């Protein structure tokens, strides 16, 4: 009996030691798969422009303000809802929306590419009109490329409409992981720009991989970025869990701020 108890204790200790390593390995695996999704989205974004006379997918008509792609800035949202009868019905509605009202679907036609494997929100109860954080899509286009005209393009004054006009496409954000609590990513991922004074944070990045998220760029590449600012990490994890972050405050300086400042390029970027 004593020997058996010793073995059980040893196994318990080994399990406790291995659990953090297994959890880390799981997050690394989902981050790698997520990065693959971002590469496909960034490539689709780039190919769309090549096939459409250099035009970037526009979220709205800049003259009338009519919105074409309300979800993530590049698709129209679920075909029905919110207020679905089941998780299966909600997923089917999101996937049908991605097939039928998605400017990039011709170039990226696997509906699971638009869902990060680390994003567990789609397992939640989606039956109410306010879906309790339920959502399927895990990525949004950044406002600086083909974004909406609201509030003078969220203070930036303009958005890129032609791919060839982008000064540094290899350094310019095109997609970021985002988690909206309203049933899908409503609009682009935005910052409130204040001219040469820089920007104020609006949307946090969604963080499903400990403190890492994937980001796509205008030249078709993608990379993983490790966030170091605690305010971004907390807000990003809250968003990833389906919670609203209407009152969060991000940093006004530091490496994460500079990373976003450099990547969120638009016409007239200071």
mmCIF file of C-alpha atoms in Angstrom:
data_model
loop_
_atom_site.group_PDB
_atom_site.id
_atom_site.type_symbol
_atom_site.label_atom_id
_atom_site.label_comp_id
_atom_site.label_asym_id
_atom_site.label_seq_id
_atom_site.Cartn_x
_atom_site.Cartn_y
_atom_site.Cartn_z
ATOM 1 C CA UNK A 1 0.000 0.000 0.000
ATOM 2 C CA UNK A 2 2.772 2.389 0.889
ATOM 3 C CA UNK A 3 4.516 1.735 -2.412
ATOM 4 C CA UNK A 4 1.253 2.290 -4.275
ATOM 5 C CA UNK A 5 0.693 5.591 -2.483
ATOM 6 C CA UNK A 6 4.223 6.679 -3.338
ATOM 7 C CA UNK A 7 3.600 5.901 -7.014
ATOM 8 C CA UNK A 8 0.310 7.844 -6.949
ATOM 9 C CA UNK A 9 2.011 10.846 -5.339
ATOM 10 C CA UNK A 10 4.822 10.760 -7.902
ATOM 11 C CA UNK A 11 2.318 10.586 -10.769
ATOM 12 C CA UNK A 12 0.366 13.487 -9.309
ATOM 13 C CA UNK A 13 3.525 15.584 -9.028
ATOM 14 C CA UNK A 14 4.532 14.708 -12.597
ATOM 15 C CA UNK A 15 1.060 15.641 -13.829
ATOM 16 C CA UNK A 16 1.224 18.991 -12.040
ATOM 17 C CA UNK A 17 4.625 19.662 -13.593
ATOM 18 C CA UNK A 18 3.507 18.663 -17.092
ATOM 19 C CA UNK A 19 0.209 20.568 -17.205
ATOM 20 C CA UNK A 20 1.750 24.044 -17.784
ATOM 21 C CA UNK A 21 3.968 22.651 -20.534
ATOM 22 C CA UNK A 22 1.023 20.906 -22.209
ATOM 23 C CA UNK A 23 -1.070 24.081 -21.988
ATOM 24 C CA UNK A 24 1.730 26.122 -23.514
ATOM 25 C CA UNK A 25 2.156 23.588 -26.313
ATOM 26 C CA UNK A 26 -1.583 23.752 -27.052
ATOM 27 C CA UNK A 27 -1.486 27.547 -27.275
ATOM 28 C CA UNK A 28 1.561 27.382 -29.542
ATOM 29 C CA UNK A 29 -0.242 24.922 -31.835
ATOM 30 C CA UNK A 30 -3.373 27.080 -32.110
ATOM 31 C CA UNK A 31 -1.217 30.172 -32.689
ATOM 32 C CA UNK A 32 0.570 28.399 -35.552
ATOM 33 C CA UNK A 33 -2.773 27.402 -37.125
ATOM 34 C CA UNK A 34 -4.083 30.934 -36.614
ATOM 35 C CA UNK A 35 -1.014 32.335 -38.339
ATOM 36 C CA UNK A 36 -1.776 30.082 -41.290
ATOM 37 C CA UNK A 37 -5.306 31.539 -41.432
ATOM 38 C CA UNK A 38 -3.934 35.055 -41.422
ATOM 39 C CA UNK A 39 -1.542 34.265 -44.254
ATOM 40 C CA UNK A 40 -4.447 32.985 -46.354
ATOM 41 C CA UNK A 41 -6.576 36.061 -45.582
ATOM 42 C CA UNK A 42 -3.714 38.450 -46.317
ATOM 43 C CA UNK A 43 -2.995 36.634 -49.584
ATOM 44 C CA UNK A 44 -6.705 36.742 -50.543
ATOM 45 C CA UNK A 45 -6.790 40.460 -49.789
ATOM 46 C CA UNK A 46 -3.777 40.953 -52.040
ATOM 47 C CA UNK A 47 -5.178 38.786 -54.870
ATOM 48 C CA UNK A 48 -8.500 40.638 -54.800
ATOM 49 C CA UNK A 49 -6.628 43.848 -55.543
ATOM 50 C CA UNK A 50 -4.676 42.254 -58.390
ATOM 51 C CA UNK A 51 -7.915 41.090 -60.044
ATOM 52 C CA UNK A 52 -9.811 44.359 -59.488
ATOM 53 C CA UNK A 53 -7.687 47.085 -61.060
ATOM 54 C CA UNK A 54 -5.573 47.637 -57.944
ATOM 55 C CA UNK A 55 -8.649 48.417 -55.811
ATOM 56 C CA UNK A 56 -8.750 47.513 -52.132
ATOM 57 C CA UNK A 57 -11.964 45.943 -50.825
ATOM 58 C CA UNK A 58 -14.010 48.927 -49.645
ATOM 59 C CA UNK A 59 -16.199 48.605 -46.593
ATOM 60 C CA UNK A 60 -18.515 51.468 -47.645
ATOM 61 C CA UNK A 61 -19.330 54.008 -50.337
ATOM 62 C CA UNK A 62 -17.320 57.075 -49.360
ATOM 63 C CA UNK A 63 -19.817 59.437 -51.007
ATOM 64 C CA UNK A 64 -23.067 58.127 -49.537
ATOM 65 C CA UNK A 65 -21.734 56.269 -46.506
ATOM 66 C CA UNK A 66 -23.632 53.118 -47.534
ATOM 67 C CA UNK A 67 -22.021 50.119 -45.855
ATOM 68 C CA UNK A 68 -21.291 47.105 -48.067
ATOM 69 C CA UNK A 69 -19.416 44.819 -45.668
ATOM 70 C CA UNK A 70 -20.443 45.411 -42.071
ATOM 71 C CA UNK A 71 -18.715 42.331 -40.636
ATOM 72 C CA UNK A 72 -15.005 42.686 -40.134
ATOM 73 C CA UNK A 73 -14.918 45.176 -42.994
ATOM 74 C CA UNK A 74 -14.997 42.487 -45.695
ATOM 75 C CA UNK A 75 -18.186 40.385 -45.359
ATOM 76 C CA UNK A 76 -21.855 40.999 -44.641
ATOM 77 C CA UNK A 77 -22.331 39.025 -41.438
ATOM 78 C CA UNK A 78 -24.366 35.886 -40.657
ATOM 79 C CA UNK A 79 -27.228 35.154 -43.057
ATOM 80 C CA UNK A 80 -29.724 35.186 -40.155
ATOM 81 C CA UNK A 81 -29.830 36.221 -36.480
ATOM 82 C CA UNK A 82 -28.782 37.010 -33.912
ATOM 83 C CA UNK A 83 -31.082 34.863 -31.829
ATOM 84 C CA UNK A 84 -30.402 31.384 -33.246
ATOM 85 C CA UNK A 85 -32.056 28.177 -32.072
ATOM 86 C CA UNK A 86 -28.799 26.330 -31.472
ATOM 87 C CA UNK A 87 -25.027 26.504 -31.817
ATOM 88 C CA UNK A 88 -25.242 24.453 -35.025
ATOM 89 C CA UNK A 89 -27.761 26.892 -36.539
ATOM 90 C CA UNK A 90 -25.605 29.882 -35.578
ATOM 91 C CA UNK A 91 -22.491 28.338 -37.128
ATOM 92 C CA UNK A 92 -24.424 27.496 -40.289
ATOM 93 C CA UNK A 93 -25.684 31.104 -40.527
ATOM 94 C CA UNK A 94 -22.171 32.494 -40.120
ATOM 95 C CA UNK A 95 -20.700 30.117 -42.684
ATOM 96 C CA UNK A 96 -23.475 30.883 -45.181
ATOM 97 C CA UNK A 97 -22.825 34.596 -44.700
ATOM 98 C CA UNK A 98 -19.140 34.034 -45.392
ATOM 99 C CA UNK A 99 -19.969 32.173 -48.591
ATOM 100 C CA UNK A 100 -22.628 34.557 -49.917
ATOM 101 C CA UNK A 101 -21.534 38.049 -48.832
ATOM 102 C CA UNK A 102 -17.763 37.885 -48.644
ATOM 103 C CA UNK A 103 -15.582 39.882 -51.025
ATOM 104 C CA UNK A 104 -12.662 37.522 -50.386
ATOM 105 C CA UNK A 105 -14.432 34.155 -50.560
ATOM 106 C CA UNK A 106 -13.417 33.542 -54.187
ATOM 107 C CA UNK A 107 -9.754 33.654 -53.062
ATOM 108 C CA UNK A 108 -10.208 32.025 -49.643
ATOM 109 C CA UNK A 109 -13.121 29.579 -49.817
ATOM 110 C CA UNK A 110 -12.590 27.484 -46.680
ATOM 111 C CA UNK A 111 -15.036 28.885 -44.118
ATOM 112 C CA UNK A 112 -12.903 27.588 -41.239
ATOM 113 C CA UNK A 113 -10.070 29.870 -42.308
ATOM 114 C CA UNK A 114 -12.102 32.760 -40.866
ATOM 115 C CA UNK A 115 -12.211 31.127 -37.425
ATOM 116 C CA UNK A 116 -9.201 30.931 -35.101
ATOM 117 C CA UNK A 117 -8.923 27.423 -33.550
ATOM 118 C CA UNK A 118 -8.247 29.060 -30.187
ATOM 119 C CA UNK A 119 -11.509 31.033 -30.327
ATOM 120 C CA UNK A 120 -14.056 29.108 -28.215
ATOM 121 C CA UNK A 121 -16.890 31.671 -28.377
ATOM 122 C CA UNK A 122 -18.840 29.662 -30.947
ATOM 123 C CA UNK A 123 -19.527 26.945 -28.332
ATOM 124 C CA UNK A 124 -21.622 29.373 -26.244
ATOM 125 C CA UNK A 125 -25.400 29.649 -26.154
ATOM 126 C CA UNK A 126 -26.352 31.930 -29.084
ATOM 127 C CA UNK A 127 -30.137 31.830 -28.637
ATOM 128 C CA UNK A 128 -30.796 35.335 -27.290
ATOM 129 C CA UNK A 129 -30.974 38.507 -29.376
ATOM 130 C CA UNK A 130 -27.825 39.580 -27.507
ATOM 131 C CA UNK A 131 -25.692 36.492 -28.180
ATOM 132 C CA UNK A 132 -23.758 36.522 -24.862
ATOM 133 C CA UNK A 133 -20.428 36.872 -26.583
ATOM 134 C CA UNK A 134 -21.161 34.200 -29.197
ATOM 135 C CA UNK A 135 -19.361 34.700 -32.507
ATOM 136 C CA UNK A 136 -17.757 32.664 -35.269
ATOM 137 C CA UNK A 137 -15.415 35.078 -37.046
ATOM 138 C CA UNK A 138 -12.059 35.772 -35.396
ATOM 139 C CA UNK A 139 -10.508 38.338 -37.743
ATOM 140 C CA UNK A 140 -11.245 41.865 -38.910
ATOM 141 C CA UNK A 141 -9.740 44.042 -41.562
ATOM 142 C CA UNK A 142 -7.936 47.114 -40.203
ATOM 143 C CA UNK A 143 -9.608 50.493 -40.791
ATOM 144 C CA UNK A 144 -6.579 52.004 -42.535
ATOM 145 C CA UNK A 145 -7.201 49.906 -45.685
ATOM 146 C CA UNK A 146 -10.557 50.459 -47.375
ATOM 147 C CA UNK A 147 -12.164 51.448 -44.091
ATOM 148 C CA UNK A 148 -15.420 53.277 -43.389
ATOM 149 C CA UNK A 149 -15.783 57.099 -43.666
ATOM 150 C CA UNK A 150 -17.304 57.501 -40.173
ATOM 151 C CA UNK A 151 -15.978 60.522 -38.224
ATOM 152 C CA UNK A 152 -13.505 61.492 -40.952
ATOM 153 C CA UNK A 153 -12.214 57.925 -41.159
ATOM 154 C CA UNK A 154 -11.901 57.734 -37.381
ATOM 155 C CA UNK A 155 -9.708 60.813 -37.312
ATOM 156 C CA UNK A 156 -7.215 59.599 -39.918
ATOM 157 C CA UNK A 157 -8.719 61.781 -42.653
ATOM 158 C CA UNK A 158 -8.415 59.078 -45.315
ATOM 159 C CA UNK A 159 -8.015 55.373 -45.953
ATOM 160 C CA UNK A 160 -6.103 53.575 -48.669
ATOM 161 C CA UNK A 161 -8.283 52.627 -51.662
ATOM 162 C CA UNK A 162 -5.547 51.445 -54.077
ATOM 163 C CA UNK A 163 -2.948 48.838 -53.243
ATOM 164 C CA UNK A 164 -0.242 50.611 -55.239
ATOM 165 C CA UNK A 165 -0.695 53.736 -53.111
ATOM 166 C CA UNK A 166 0.449 51.977 -49.945
ATOM 167 C CA UNK A 167 3.879 53.341 -49.137
ATOM 168 C CA UNK A 168 5.162 50.298 -47.228
ATOM 169 C CA UNK A 169 2.840 47.314 -47.836
ATOM 170 C CA UNK A 170 5.178 44.939 -46.022
ATOM 171 C CA UNK A 171 4.828 47.023 -42.848
ATOM 172 C CA UNK A 172 1.140 47.977 -43.179
ATOM 173 C CA UNK A 173 -1.524 46.089 -41.235
ATOM 174 C CA UNK A 174 -4.390 44.507 -43.180
ATOM 175 C CA UNK A 175 -5.958 42.043 -40.708
ATOM 176 C CA UNK A 176 -5.898 41.569 -36.949
ATOM 177 C CA UNK A 177 -7.503 39.107 -34.567
ATOM 178 C CA UNK A 178 -10.670 40.711 -33.172
ATOM 179 C CA UNK A 179 -13.533 39.520 -30.962
ATOM 180 C CA UNK A 180 -16.784 41.485 -30.908
ATOM 181 C CA UNK A 181 -19.389 40.539 -28.299
ATOM 182 C CA UNK A 182 -22.356 41.401 -30.594
ATOM 183 C CA UNK A 183 -22.504 38.177 -32.649
ATOM 184 C CA UNK A 184 -19.838 39.024 -35.243
ATOM 185 C CA UNK A 185 -17.079 41.600 -35.720
ATOM 186 C CA UNK A 186 -19.127 44.711 -36.378
ATOM 187 C CA UNK A 187 -16.963 46.859 -38.663
ATOM 188 C CA UNK A 188 -13.227 47.157 -39.053
ATOM 189 C CA UNK A 189 -10.564 47.172 -36.330
ATOM 190 C CA UNK A 190 -10.104 50.852 -35.581
ATOM 191 C CA UNK A 191 -7.991 53.382 -33.730
ATOM 192 C CA UNK A 192 -9.011 56.971 -32.957
ATOM 193 C CA UNK A 193 -6.350 59.018 -34.722
ATOM 194 C CA UNK A 194 -5.366 62.481 -33.484
ATOM 195 C CA UNK A 195 -2.976 63.741 -36.149
ATOM 196 C CA UNK A 196 0.631 64.110 -35.105
ATOM 197 C CA UNK A 197 -0.346 63.470 -31.498
ATOM 198 C CA UNK A 198 -0.753 59.808 -32.384
ATOM 199 C CA UNK A 199 -3.813 57.741 -31.568
ATOM 200 C CA UNK A 200 -6.128 56.598 -28.809
ATOM 201 C CA UNK A 201 -7.097 52.933 -28.603
ATOM 202 C CA UNK A 202 -10.604 51.934 -29.658
ATOM 203 C CA UNK A 203 -10.637 48.163 -30.272
ATOM 204 C CA UNK A 204 -8.286 45.869 -28.371
ATOM 205 C CA UNK A 205 -6.737 42.989 -30.298
ATOM 206 C CA UNK A 206 -8.273 39.647 -29.356
ATOM 207 C CA UNK A 207 -5.759 37.444 -27.541
ATOM 208 C CA UNK A 208 -6.424 33.690 -27.655
ATOM 209 C CA UNK A 209 -2.782 32.570 -27.443
ATOM 210 C CA UNK A 210 -1.654 33.625 -23.922
ATOM 211 C CA UNK A 211 -0.298 37.064 -24.913
ATOM 212 C CA UNK A 212 0.204 36.582 -28.659
ATOM 213 C CA UNK A 213 -1.991 37.346 -31.651
ATOM 214 C CA UNK A 214 -1.612 37.065 -35.411
ATOM 215 C CA UNK A 215 -1.542 40.050 -37.753
ATOM 216 C CA UNK A 216 -1.749 40.165 -41.550
ATOM 217 C CA UNK A 217 -0.013 42.705 -43.786
ATOM 218 C CA UNK A 218 -0.848 44.364 -47.099
ATOM 219 C CA UNK A 219 1.865 42.501 -49.015
ATOM 220 C CA UNK A 220 0.269 39.134 -48.203
ATOM 221 C CA UNK A 221 2.461 38.060 -45.312
ATOM 222 C CA UNK A 222 1.513 37.550 -41.637
ATOM 223 C CA UNK A 223 3.287 37.356 -38.309
ATOM 224 C CA UNK A 224 2.719 36.663 -34.610
ATOM 225 C CA UNK A 225 3.072 39.583 -32.220
ATOM 226 C CA UNK A 226 3.698 39.159 -28.497
ATOM 227 C CA UNK A 227 1.990 41.913 -26.493
ATOM 228 C CA UNK A 228 3.888 43.107 -23.427
ATOM 229 C CA UNK A 229 1.644 45.877 -22.103
ATOM 230 C CA UNK A 230 -0.591 44.550 -19.321
ATOM 231 C CA UNK A 231 -3.571 46.778 -20.246
ATOM 232 C CA UNK A 232 -3.612 45.386 -23.797
ATOM 233 C CA UNK A 233 -3.261 41.805 -22.573
ATOM 234 C CA UNK A 234 -6.119 42.149 -20.062
ATOM 235 C CA UNK A 235 -8.434 43.873 -22.566
ATOM 236 C CA UNK A 236 -7.465 41.430 -25.312
ATOM 237 C CA UNK A 237 -8.223 38.395 -23.171
ATOM 238 C CA UNK A 238 -11.549 39.913 -22.063
ATOM 239 C CA UNK A 239 -12.474 40.521 -25.699
ATOM 240 C CA UNK A 240 -11.422 36.999 -26.636
ATOM 241 C CA UNK A 241 -13.778 35.709 -23.932
ATOM 242 C CA UNK A 242 -16.706 37.595 -25.461
ATOM 243 C CA UNK A 243 -16.828 40.618 -23.148
ATOM 244 C CA UNK A 244 -17.255 44.263 -24.147
ATOM 245 C CA UNK A 245 -14.302 46.615 -23.532
ATOM 246 C CA UNK A 246 -16.017 49.984 -23.915
ATOM 247 C CA UNK A 247 -14.078 51.645 -21.094
ATOM 248 C CA UNK A 248 -10.610 50.210 -21.533
ATOM 249 C CA UNK A 249 -7.560 52.453 -21.866
ATOM 250 C CA UNK A 250 -4.503 51.328 -23.778
ATOM 251 C CA UNK A 251 -0.955 52.693 -23.451
ATOM 252 C CA UNK A 252 0.117 56.020 -24.947
ATOM 253 C CA UNK A 253 3.710 54.935 -25.403
ATOM 254 C CA UNK A 254 5.954 51.888 -25.228
ATOM 255 C CA UNK A 255 6.846 49.068 -27.640
ATOM 256 C CA UNK A 256 3.266 47.884 -28.259
ATOM 257 C CA UNK A 257 2.067 51.409 -28.941
ATOM 258 C CA UNK A 258 4.958 51.984 -31.354
ATOM 259 C CA UNK A 259 4.317 48.651 -33.096
ATOM 260 C CA UNK A 260 0.697 49.601 -33.798
ATOM 261 C CA UNK A 261 1.618 53.205 -34.674
ATOM 262 C CA UNK A 262 4.072 51.962 -37.306
ATOM 263 C CA UNK A 263 1.752 49.291 -38.724
ATOM 264 C CA UNK A 264 -1.485 51.274 -38.899
ATOM 265 C CA UNK A 265 -0.415 53.260 -41.958
ATOM 266 C CA UNK A 266 -2.838 55.390 -43.984
ATOM 267 C CA UNK A 267 -2.570 58.283 -46.498
ATOM 268 C CA UNK A 268 -0.849 61.141 -44.709
ATOM 269 C CA UNK A 269 0.365 58.927 -41.863
ATOM 270 C CA UNK A 270 2.609 61.180 -39.736
#
